Tab-separated table of C-alpha atoms in Angstrom:
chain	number	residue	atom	x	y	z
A	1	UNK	CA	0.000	0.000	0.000
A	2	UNK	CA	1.247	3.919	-0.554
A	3	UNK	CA	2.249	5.899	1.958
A	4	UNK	CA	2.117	9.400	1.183
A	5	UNK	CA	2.713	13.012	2.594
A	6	UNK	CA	0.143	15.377	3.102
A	7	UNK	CA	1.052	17.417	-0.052
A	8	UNK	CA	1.185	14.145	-2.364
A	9	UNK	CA	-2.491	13.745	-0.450
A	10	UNK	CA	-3.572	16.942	-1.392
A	11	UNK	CA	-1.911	17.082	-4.591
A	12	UNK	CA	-4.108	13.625	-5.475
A	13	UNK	CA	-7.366	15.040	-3.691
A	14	UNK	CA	-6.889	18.004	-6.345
A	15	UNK	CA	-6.319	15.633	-9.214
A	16	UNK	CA	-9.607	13.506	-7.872
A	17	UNK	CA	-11.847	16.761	-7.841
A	18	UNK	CA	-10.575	19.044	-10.676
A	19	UNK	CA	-9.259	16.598	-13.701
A	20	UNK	CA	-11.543	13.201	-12.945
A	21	UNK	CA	-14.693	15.400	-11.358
A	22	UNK	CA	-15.637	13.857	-8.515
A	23	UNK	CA	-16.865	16.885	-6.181
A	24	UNK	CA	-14.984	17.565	-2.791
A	25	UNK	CA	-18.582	17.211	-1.037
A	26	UNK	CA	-18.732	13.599	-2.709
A	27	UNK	CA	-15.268	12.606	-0.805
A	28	UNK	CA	-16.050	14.425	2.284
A	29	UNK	CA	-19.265	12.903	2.213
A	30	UNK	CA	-18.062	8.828	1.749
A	31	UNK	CA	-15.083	10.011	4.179
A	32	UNK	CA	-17.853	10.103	6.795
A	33	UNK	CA	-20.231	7.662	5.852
A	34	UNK	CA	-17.045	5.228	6.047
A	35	UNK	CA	-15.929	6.871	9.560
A	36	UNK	CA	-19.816	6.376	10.619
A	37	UNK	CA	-19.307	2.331	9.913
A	38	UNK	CA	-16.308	2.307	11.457
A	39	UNK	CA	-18.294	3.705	15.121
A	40	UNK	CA	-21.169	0.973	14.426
A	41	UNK	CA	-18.666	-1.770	13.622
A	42	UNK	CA	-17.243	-0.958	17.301
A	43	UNK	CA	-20.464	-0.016	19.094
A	44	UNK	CA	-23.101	-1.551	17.724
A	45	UNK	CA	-26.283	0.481	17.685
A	46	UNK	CA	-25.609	4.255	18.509
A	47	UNK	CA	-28.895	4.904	19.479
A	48	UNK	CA	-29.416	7.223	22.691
A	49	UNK	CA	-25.737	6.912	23.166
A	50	UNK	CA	-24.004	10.561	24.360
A	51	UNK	CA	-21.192	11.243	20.981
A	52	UNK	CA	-19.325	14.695	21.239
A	53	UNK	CA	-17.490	15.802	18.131
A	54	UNK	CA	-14.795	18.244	17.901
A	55	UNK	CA	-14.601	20.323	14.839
A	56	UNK	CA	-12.012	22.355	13.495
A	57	UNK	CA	-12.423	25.150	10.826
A	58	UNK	CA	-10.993	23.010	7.849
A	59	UNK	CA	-11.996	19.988	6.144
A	60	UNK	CA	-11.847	17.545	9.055
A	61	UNK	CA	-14.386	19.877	10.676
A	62	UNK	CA	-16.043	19.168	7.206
A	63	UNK	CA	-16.037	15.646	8.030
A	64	UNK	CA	-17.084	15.593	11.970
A	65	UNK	CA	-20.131	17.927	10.760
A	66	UNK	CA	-21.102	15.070	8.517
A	67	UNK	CA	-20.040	12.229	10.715
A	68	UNK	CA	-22.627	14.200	13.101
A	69	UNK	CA	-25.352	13.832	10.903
A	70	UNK	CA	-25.031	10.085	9.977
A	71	UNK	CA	-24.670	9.594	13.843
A	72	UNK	CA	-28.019	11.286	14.897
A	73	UNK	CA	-29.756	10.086	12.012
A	74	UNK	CA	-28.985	6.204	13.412
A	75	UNK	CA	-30.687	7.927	16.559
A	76	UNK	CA	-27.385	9.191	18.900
A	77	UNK	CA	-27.228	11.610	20.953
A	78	UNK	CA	-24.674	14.143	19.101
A	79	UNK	CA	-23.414	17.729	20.210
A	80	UNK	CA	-20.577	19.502	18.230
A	81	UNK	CA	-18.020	21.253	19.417
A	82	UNK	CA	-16.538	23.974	16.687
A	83	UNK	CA	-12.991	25.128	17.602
A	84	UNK	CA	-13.540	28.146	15.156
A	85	UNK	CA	-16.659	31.158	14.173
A	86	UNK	CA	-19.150	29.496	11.973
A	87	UNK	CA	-18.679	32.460	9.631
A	88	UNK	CA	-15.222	31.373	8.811
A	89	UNK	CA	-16.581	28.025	7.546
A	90	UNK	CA	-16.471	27.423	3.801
A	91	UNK	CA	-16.605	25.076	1.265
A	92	UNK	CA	-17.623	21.605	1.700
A	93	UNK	CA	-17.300	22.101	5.163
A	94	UNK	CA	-19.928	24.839	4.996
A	95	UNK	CA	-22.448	22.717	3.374
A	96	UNK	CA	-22.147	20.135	6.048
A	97	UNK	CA	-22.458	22.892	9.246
A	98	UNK	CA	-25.890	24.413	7.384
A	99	UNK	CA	-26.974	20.812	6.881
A	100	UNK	CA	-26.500	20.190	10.593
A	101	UNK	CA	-28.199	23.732	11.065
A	102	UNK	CA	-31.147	22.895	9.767
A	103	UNK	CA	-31.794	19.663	11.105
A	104	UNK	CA	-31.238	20.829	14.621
A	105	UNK	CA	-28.435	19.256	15.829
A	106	UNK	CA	-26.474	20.915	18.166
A	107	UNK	CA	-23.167	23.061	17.272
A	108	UNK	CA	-21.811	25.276	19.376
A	109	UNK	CA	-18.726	27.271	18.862
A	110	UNK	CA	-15.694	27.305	21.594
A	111	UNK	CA	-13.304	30.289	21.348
A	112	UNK	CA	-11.706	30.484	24.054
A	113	UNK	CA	-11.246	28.501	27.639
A	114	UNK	CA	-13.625	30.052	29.832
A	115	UNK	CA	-16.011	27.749	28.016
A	116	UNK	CA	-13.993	24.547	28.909
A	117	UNK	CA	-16.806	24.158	32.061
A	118	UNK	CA	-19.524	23.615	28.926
A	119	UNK	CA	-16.973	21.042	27.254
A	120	UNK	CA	-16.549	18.700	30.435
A	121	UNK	CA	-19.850	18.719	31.177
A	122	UNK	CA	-20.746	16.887	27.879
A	123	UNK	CA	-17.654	15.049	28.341
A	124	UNK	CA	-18.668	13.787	32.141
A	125	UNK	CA	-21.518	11.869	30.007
A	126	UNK	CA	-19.907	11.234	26.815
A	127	UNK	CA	-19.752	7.349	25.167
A	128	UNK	CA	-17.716	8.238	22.980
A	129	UNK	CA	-15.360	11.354	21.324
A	130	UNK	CA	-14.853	12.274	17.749
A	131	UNK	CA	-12.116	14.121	16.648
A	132	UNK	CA	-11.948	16.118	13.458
A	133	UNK	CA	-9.962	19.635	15.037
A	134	UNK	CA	-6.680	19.214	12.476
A	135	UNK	CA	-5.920	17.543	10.077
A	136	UNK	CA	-2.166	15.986	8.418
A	137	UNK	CA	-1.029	18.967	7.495
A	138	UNK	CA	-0.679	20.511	10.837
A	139	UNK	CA	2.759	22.166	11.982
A	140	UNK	CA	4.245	22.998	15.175
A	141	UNK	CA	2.272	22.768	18.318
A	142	UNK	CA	-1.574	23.534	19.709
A	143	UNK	CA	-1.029	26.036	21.457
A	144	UNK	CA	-4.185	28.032	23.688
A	145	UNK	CA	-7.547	27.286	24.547
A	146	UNK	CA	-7.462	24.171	21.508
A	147	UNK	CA	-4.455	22.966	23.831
A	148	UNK	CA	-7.137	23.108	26.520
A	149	UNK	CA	-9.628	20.939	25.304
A	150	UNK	CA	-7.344	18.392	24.131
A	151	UNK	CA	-5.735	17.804	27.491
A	152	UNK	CA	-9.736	17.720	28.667
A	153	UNK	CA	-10.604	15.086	26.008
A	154	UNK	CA	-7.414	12.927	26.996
A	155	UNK	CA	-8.220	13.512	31.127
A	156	UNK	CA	-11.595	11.849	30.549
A	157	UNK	CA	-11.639	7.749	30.315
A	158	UNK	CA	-13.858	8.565	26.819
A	159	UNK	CA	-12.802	6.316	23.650
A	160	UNK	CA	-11.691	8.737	21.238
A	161	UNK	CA	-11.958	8.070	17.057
A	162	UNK	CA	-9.712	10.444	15.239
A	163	UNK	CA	-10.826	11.580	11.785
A	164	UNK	CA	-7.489	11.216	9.328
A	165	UNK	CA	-5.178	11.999	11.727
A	166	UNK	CA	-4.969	12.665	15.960
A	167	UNK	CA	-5.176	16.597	16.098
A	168	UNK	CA	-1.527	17.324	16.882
A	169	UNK	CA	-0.011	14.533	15.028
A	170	UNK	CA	2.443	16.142	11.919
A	171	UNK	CA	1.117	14.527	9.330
A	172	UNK	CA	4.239	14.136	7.825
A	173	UNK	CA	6.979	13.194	10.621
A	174	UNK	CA	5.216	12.106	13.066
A	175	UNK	CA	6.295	14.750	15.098
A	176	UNK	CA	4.141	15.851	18.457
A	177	UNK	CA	4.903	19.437	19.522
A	178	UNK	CA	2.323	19.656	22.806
A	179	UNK	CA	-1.241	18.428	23.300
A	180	UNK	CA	-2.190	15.646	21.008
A	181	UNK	CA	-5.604	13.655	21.090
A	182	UNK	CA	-4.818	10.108	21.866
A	183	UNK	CA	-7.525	8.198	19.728
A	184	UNK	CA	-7.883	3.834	20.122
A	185	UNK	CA	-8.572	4.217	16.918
A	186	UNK	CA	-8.028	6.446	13.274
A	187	UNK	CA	-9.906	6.143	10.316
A	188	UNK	CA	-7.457	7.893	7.650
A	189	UNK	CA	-9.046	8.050	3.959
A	190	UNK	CA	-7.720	7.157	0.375
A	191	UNK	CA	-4.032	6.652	1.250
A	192	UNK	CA	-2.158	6.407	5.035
A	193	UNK	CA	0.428	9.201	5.788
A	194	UNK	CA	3.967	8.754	7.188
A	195	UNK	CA	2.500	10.740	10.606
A	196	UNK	CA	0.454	7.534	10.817
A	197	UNK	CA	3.528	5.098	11.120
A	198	UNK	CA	6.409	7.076	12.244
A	199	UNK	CA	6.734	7.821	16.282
A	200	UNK	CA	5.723	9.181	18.273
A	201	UNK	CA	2.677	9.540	16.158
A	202	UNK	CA	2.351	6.396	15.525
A	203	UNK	CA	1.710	5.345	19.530
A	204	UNK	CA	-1.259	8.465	19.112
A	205	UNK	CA	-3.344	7.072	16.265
A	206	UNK	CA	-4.467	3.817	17.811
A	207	UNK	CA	-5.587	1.415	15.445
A	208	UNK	CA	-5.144	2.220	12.002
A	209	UNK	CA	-8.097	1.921	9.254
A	210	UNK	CA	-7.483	2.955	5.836
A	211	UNK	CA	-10.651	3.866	4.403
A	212	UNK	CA	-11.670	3.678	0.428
A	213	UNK	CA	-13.312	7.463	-0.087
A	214	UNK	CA	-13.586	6.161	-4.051
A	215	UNK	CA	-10.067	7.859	-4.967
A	216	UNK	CA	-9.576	6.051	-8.416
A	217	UNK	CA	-5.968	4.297	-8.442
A	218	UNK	CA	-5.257	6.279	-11.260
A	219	UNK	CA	-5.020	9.724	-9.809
A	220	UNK	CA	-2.806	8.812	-7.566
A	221	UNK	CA	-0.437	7.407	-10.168
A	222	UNK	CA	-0.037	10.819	-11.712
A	223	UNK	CA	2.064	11.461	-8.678
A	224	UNK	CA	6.159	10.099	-8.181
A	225	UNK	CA	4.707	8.238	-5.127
A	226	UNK	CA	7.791	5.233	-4.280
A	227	UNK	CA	6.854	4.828	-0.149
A	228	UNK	CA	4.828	1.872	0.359
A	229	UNK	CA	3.897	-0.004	3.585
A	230	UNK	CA	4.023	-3.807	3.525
A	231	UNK	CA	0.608	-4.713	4.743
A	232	UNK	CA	-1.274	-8.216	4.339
A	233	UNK	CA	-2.336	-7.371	0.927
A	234	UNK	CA	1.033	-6.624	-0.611
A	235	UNK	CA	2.340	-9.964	0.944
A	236	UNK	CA	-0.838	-12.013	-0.425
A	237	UNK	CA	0.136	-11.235	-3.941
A	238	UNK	CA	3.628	-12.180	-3.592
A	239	UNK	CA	2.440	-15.801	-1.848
A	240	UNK	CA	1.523	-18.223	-5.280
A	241	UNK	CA	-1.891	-19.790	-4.551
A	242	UNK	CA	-2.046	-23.861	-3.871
A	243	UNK	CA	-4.273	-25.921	-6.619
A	244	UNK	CA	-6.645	-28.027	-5.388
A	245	UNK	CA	-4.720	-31.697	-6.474
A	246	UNK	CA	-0.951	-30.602	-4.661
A	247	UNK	CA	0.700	-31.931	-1.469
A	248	UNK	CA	3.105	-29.821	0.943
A	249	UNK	CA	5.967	-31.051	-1.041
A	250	UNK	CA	5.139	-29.127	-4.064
A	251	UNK	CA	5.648	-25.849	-1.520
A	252	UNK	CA	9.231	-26.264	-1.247
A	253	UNK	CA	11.879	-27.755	1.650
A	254	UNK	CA	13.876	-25.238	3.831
A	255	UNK	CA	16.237	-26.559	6.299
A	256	UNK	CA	17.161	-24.265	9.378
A	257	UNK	CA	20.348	-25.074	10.756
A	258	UNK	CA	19.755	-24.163	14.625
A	259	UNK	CA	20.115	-24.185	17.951
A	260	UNK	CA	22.408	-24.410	21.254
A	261	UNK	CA	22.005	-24.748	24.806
A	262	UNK	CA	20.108	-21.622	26.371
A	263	UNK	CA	18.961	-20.406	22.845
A	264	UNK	CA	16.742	-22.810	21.485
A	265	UNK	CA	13.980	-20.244	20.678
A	266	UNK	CA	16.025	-18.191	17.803
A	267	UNK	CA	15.691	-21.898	15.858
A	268	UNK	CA	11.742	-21.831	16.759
A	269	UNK	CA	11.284	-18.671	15.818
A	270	UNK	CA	12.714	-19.208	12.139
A	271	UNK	CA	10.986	-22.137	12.009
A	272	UNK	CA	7.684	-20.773	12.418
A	273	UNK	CA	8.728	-17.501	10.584
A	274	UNK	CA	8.988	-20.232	7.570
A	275	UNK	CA	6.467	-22.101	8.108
A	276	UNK	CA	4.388	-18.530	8.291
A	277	UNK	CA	5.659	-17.788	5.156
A	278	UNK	CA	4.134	-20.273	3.080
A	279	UNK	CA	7.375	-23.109	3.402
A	280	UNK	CA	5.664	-27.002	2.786
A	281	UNK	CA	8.325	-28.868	4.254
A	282	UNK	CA	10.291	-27.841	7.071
A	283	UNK	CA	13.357	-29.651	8.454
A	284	UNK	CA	15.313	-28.364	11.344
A	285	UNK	CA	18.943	-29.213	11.698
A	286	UNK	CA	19.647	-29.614	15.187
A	287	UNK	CA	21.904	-30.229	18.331
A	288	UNK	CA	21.238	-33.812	18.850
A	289	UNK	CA	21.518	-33.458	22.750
A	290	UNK	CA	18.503	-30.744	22.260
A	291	UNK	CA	16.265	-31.887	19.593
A	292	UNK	CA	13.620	-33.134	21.811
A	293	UNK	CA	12.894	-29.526	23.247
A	294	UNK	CA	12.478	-28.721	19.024
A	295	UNK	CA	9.909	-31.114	18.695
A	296	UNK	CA	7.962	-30.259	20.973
A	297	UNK	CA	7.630	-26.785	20.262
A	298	UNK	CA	7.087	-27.042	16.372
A	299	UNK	CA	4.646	-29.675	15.645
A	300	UNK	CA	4.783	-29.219	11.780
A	301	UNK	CA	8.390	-29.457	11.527
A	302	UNK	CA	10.886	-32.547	10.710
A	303	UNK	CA	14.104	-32.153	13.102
A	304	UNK	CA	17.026	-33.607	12.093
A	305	UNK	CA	19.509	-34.863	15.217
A	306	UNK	CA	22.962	-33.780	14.526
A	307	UNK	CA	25.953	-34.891	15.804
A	308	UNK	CA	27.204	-32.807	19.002
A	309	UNK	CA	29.360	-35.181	20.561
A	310	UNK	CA	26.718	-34.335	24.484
A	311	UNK	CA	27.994	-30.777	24.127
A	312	UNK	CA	24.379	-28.844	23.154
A	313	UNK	CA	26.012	-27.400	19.889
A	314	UNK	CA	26.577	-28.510	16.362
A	315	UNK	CA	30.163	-29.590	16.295
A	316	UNK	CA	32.580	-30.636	12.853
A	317	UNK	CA	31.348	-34.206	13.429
A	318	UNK	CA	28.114	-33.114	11.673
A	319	UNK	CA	29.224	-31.730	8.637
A	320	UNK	CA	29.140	-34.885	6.537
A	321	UNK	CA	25.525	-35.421	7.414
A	322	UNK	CA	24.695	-32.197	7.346
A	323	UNK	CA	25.835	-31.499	3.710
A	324	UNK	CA	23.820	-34.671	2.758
A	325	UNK	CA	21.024	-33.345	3.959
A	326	UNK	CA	21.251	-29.899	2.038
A	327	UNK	CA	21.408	-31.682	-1.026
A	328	UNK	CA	17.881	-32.280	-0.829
A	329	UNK	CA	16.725	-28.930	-0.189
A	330	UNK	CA	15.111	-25.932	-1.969
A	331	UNK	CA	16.599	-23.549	0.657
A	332	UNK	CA	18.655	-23.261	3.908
A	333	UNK	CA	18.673	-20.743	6.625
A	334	UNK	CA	21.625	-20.678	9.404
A	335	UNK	CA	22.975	-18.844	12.143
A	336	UNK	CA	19.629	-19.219	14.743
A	337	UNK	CA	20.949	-19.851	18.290
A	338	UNK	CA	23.841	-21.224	17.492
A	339	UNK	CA	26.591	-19.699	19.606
A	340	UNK	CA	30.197	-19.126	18.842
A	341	UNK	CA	31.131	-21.889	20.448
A	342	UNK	CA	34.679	-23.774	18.824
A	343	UNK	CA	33.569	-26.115	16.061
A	344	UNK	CA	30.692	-23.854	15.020
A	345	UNK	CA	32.308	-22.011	12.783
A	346	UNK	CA	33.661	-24.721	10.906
A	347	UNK	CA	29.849	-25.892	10.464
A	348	UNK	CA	28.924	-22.452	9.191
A	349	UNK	CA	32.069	-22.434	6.811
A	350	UNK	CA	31.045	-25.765	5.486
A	351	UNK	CA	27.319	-25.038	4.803
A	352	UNK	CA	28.616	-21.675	2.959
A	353	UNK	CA	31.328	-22.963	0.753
A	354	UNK	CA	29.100	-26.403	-0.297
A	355	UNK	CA	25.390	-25.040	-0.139
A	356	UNK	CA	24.457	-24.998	-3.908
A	357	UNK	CA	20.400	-23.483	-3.120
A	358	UNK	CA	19.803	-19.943	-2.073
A	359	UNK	CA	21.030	-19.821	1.870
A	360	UNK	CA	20.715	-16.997	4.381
């Protein structure tokens, strides 16, 4: 999956509205239908339950307003906090407020901290917090009465669900310069930003849900994009799928080469890192002295006892063995737990200078 910056993710929102025509209002507006699944999927029915929203005076305001409406509409409870004067709303974000206008629901502006008694109040009986005060391309810190309410929001033990990005996240580094919401979960939409992965931000944003907002693929391959994120997608593609009439043995044979007294678990850990991995046969090359604790721990794989001479490390005697063994793979793995003990490093030597399948 891309990762992108907040000006590549501007740059593509521009491409999306201008050159392919699909409206800002028409992203804003499946931006909060998916962040309105995203509260049912967790809660459940909404109905009669107490939701605050924080707004600020940009776009993610845009998208609380209308994450407002699709909340009372499935019968919540919603109130709206706006961080700004509704007269400086505009755009998209405009539309939304004098949708929420008309159909009664609550907004109320906040400019300054005297009315942080009015905030904690709904807070005190709050289920649950949305926040949509900035968005990615925020830079340096929150500073004033904003500051304010997002050290109230993170006093209170209320879930908060951050809309793109936790207000006071840098969208871009990661960076947090003061207050910062700290959300269990963010819903970010069309691509995820480095803010999102990089830390601290990263320990802000909670779970991380990448939302389709209907951002053709093309628009955002008018843009030199080359960060990507290996997620389970990108690995499913590179995995070849099994036909219904194989057997593990058509999935390939990797032999780890593993293991010495105390550190055992490097040589499990491969093995189920293969095994993870998509590997049909695995065989484990093994201290003979230790190859019970082996197979016990990794049901699916095949150890093979190696010489050790009672020492609980591989030792020369096993080289001759060994190499047989390689023969008859389709790759080998060493190094695993096996110490620098005297006599390993012939072992290792031996598997390098005769291993004729890729080895690591």
């Amino acid at each position: 999956m891309k990762v992108v910056t907040p000006v590549q993710m501007r740059k593509i929102d521009s491409y999306t509205i201008e050159s392919i025509g699909i409206p800002g209002i028409v992203l804003m507006e499946n931006a909060a239908i998916r962040m309105t699944d995203e509260i049912l999927k967790d809660y459940g029915s909404v109905i009669n339950k107490n939701i605050v929203l924080f707004a600020g005076k940009g776009n993610n305001g845009g998208d609380a307003f209308a994450v407002a409406r699709h909340l009372c509409n499935k019968g919540a409870n919603t109130v709206v906090f706006l961080l700004a004067e509704k007269k400086d709303i505009a755009g998209d974000a405009r539309i939304n407020l004098d949708i929420l206008e008309s159909m009664g629901i609550e907004t109320v502006e906040v400019l300054e901290s005297g009315k942080l008694n009015d905030v904690e109040a709904r807070l005190e009986k709050a289920e649950l917090v949305v926040d949509g005060i900035f968005g990615t391309g925020l830079k340096g810190g929150i500073k004033g009465f904003k500051a304010d309410i997002i050290r109230l929001i993170n006093q209170k033990n209320v879930p908060v669900i951050a809309v793109d990005i936790p207000s006071g996240v840098d969208g871009e580094t990661g960076a947090i310069e003061g207050e910062c919401i700290k959300a269990y979960k963010t819903v970010t939409f069309g691509f995820p930003k480095f803010g999102h992965y990089l830390h601290p931000g990263c320990e802000f944003a909670g779970e991380l849900v990448v939302a389709d907002i209907s951002i053709p693929d093309s628009a955002a391959q008018n843009f030199d994009i080359k960060s990507y994120v290996i997620d389970g997608e990108t690995v499913s593609k590179l995995i070849p799928k099994r036909t219904g009439n194989s057997n593990k043995g058509d999935y390939g044979r990797v032999l780890v080469i593993t293991g010495s007294t105390g550190m055992t678990g490097a040589g499990c850990l491969a093995g189920t890192a293969s095994l993870r991995s998509g590997t049909g046969l695995l065989y484990l090359g093994v201290p003979k002295t230790l190859s019970f604790i082996y197979e016990c721990k990794l049901t699916e794989a095949v150890t093979i006892p190696l010489e050790d001479e009672n020492k609980g490390f591989l030792t020369r005697a096993c080289v001759p063995e060994l190499l047989g063994h390689m023969e008859k793979m389709d790759a080998v793995a060493i190094g695993p737990g096996l110490s620098s003990k005297e006599g390993v490093r012939d072992v290792v030597l031996s598997v390098v200078e005769n291993c004729n399948v890729p080895w690591w």
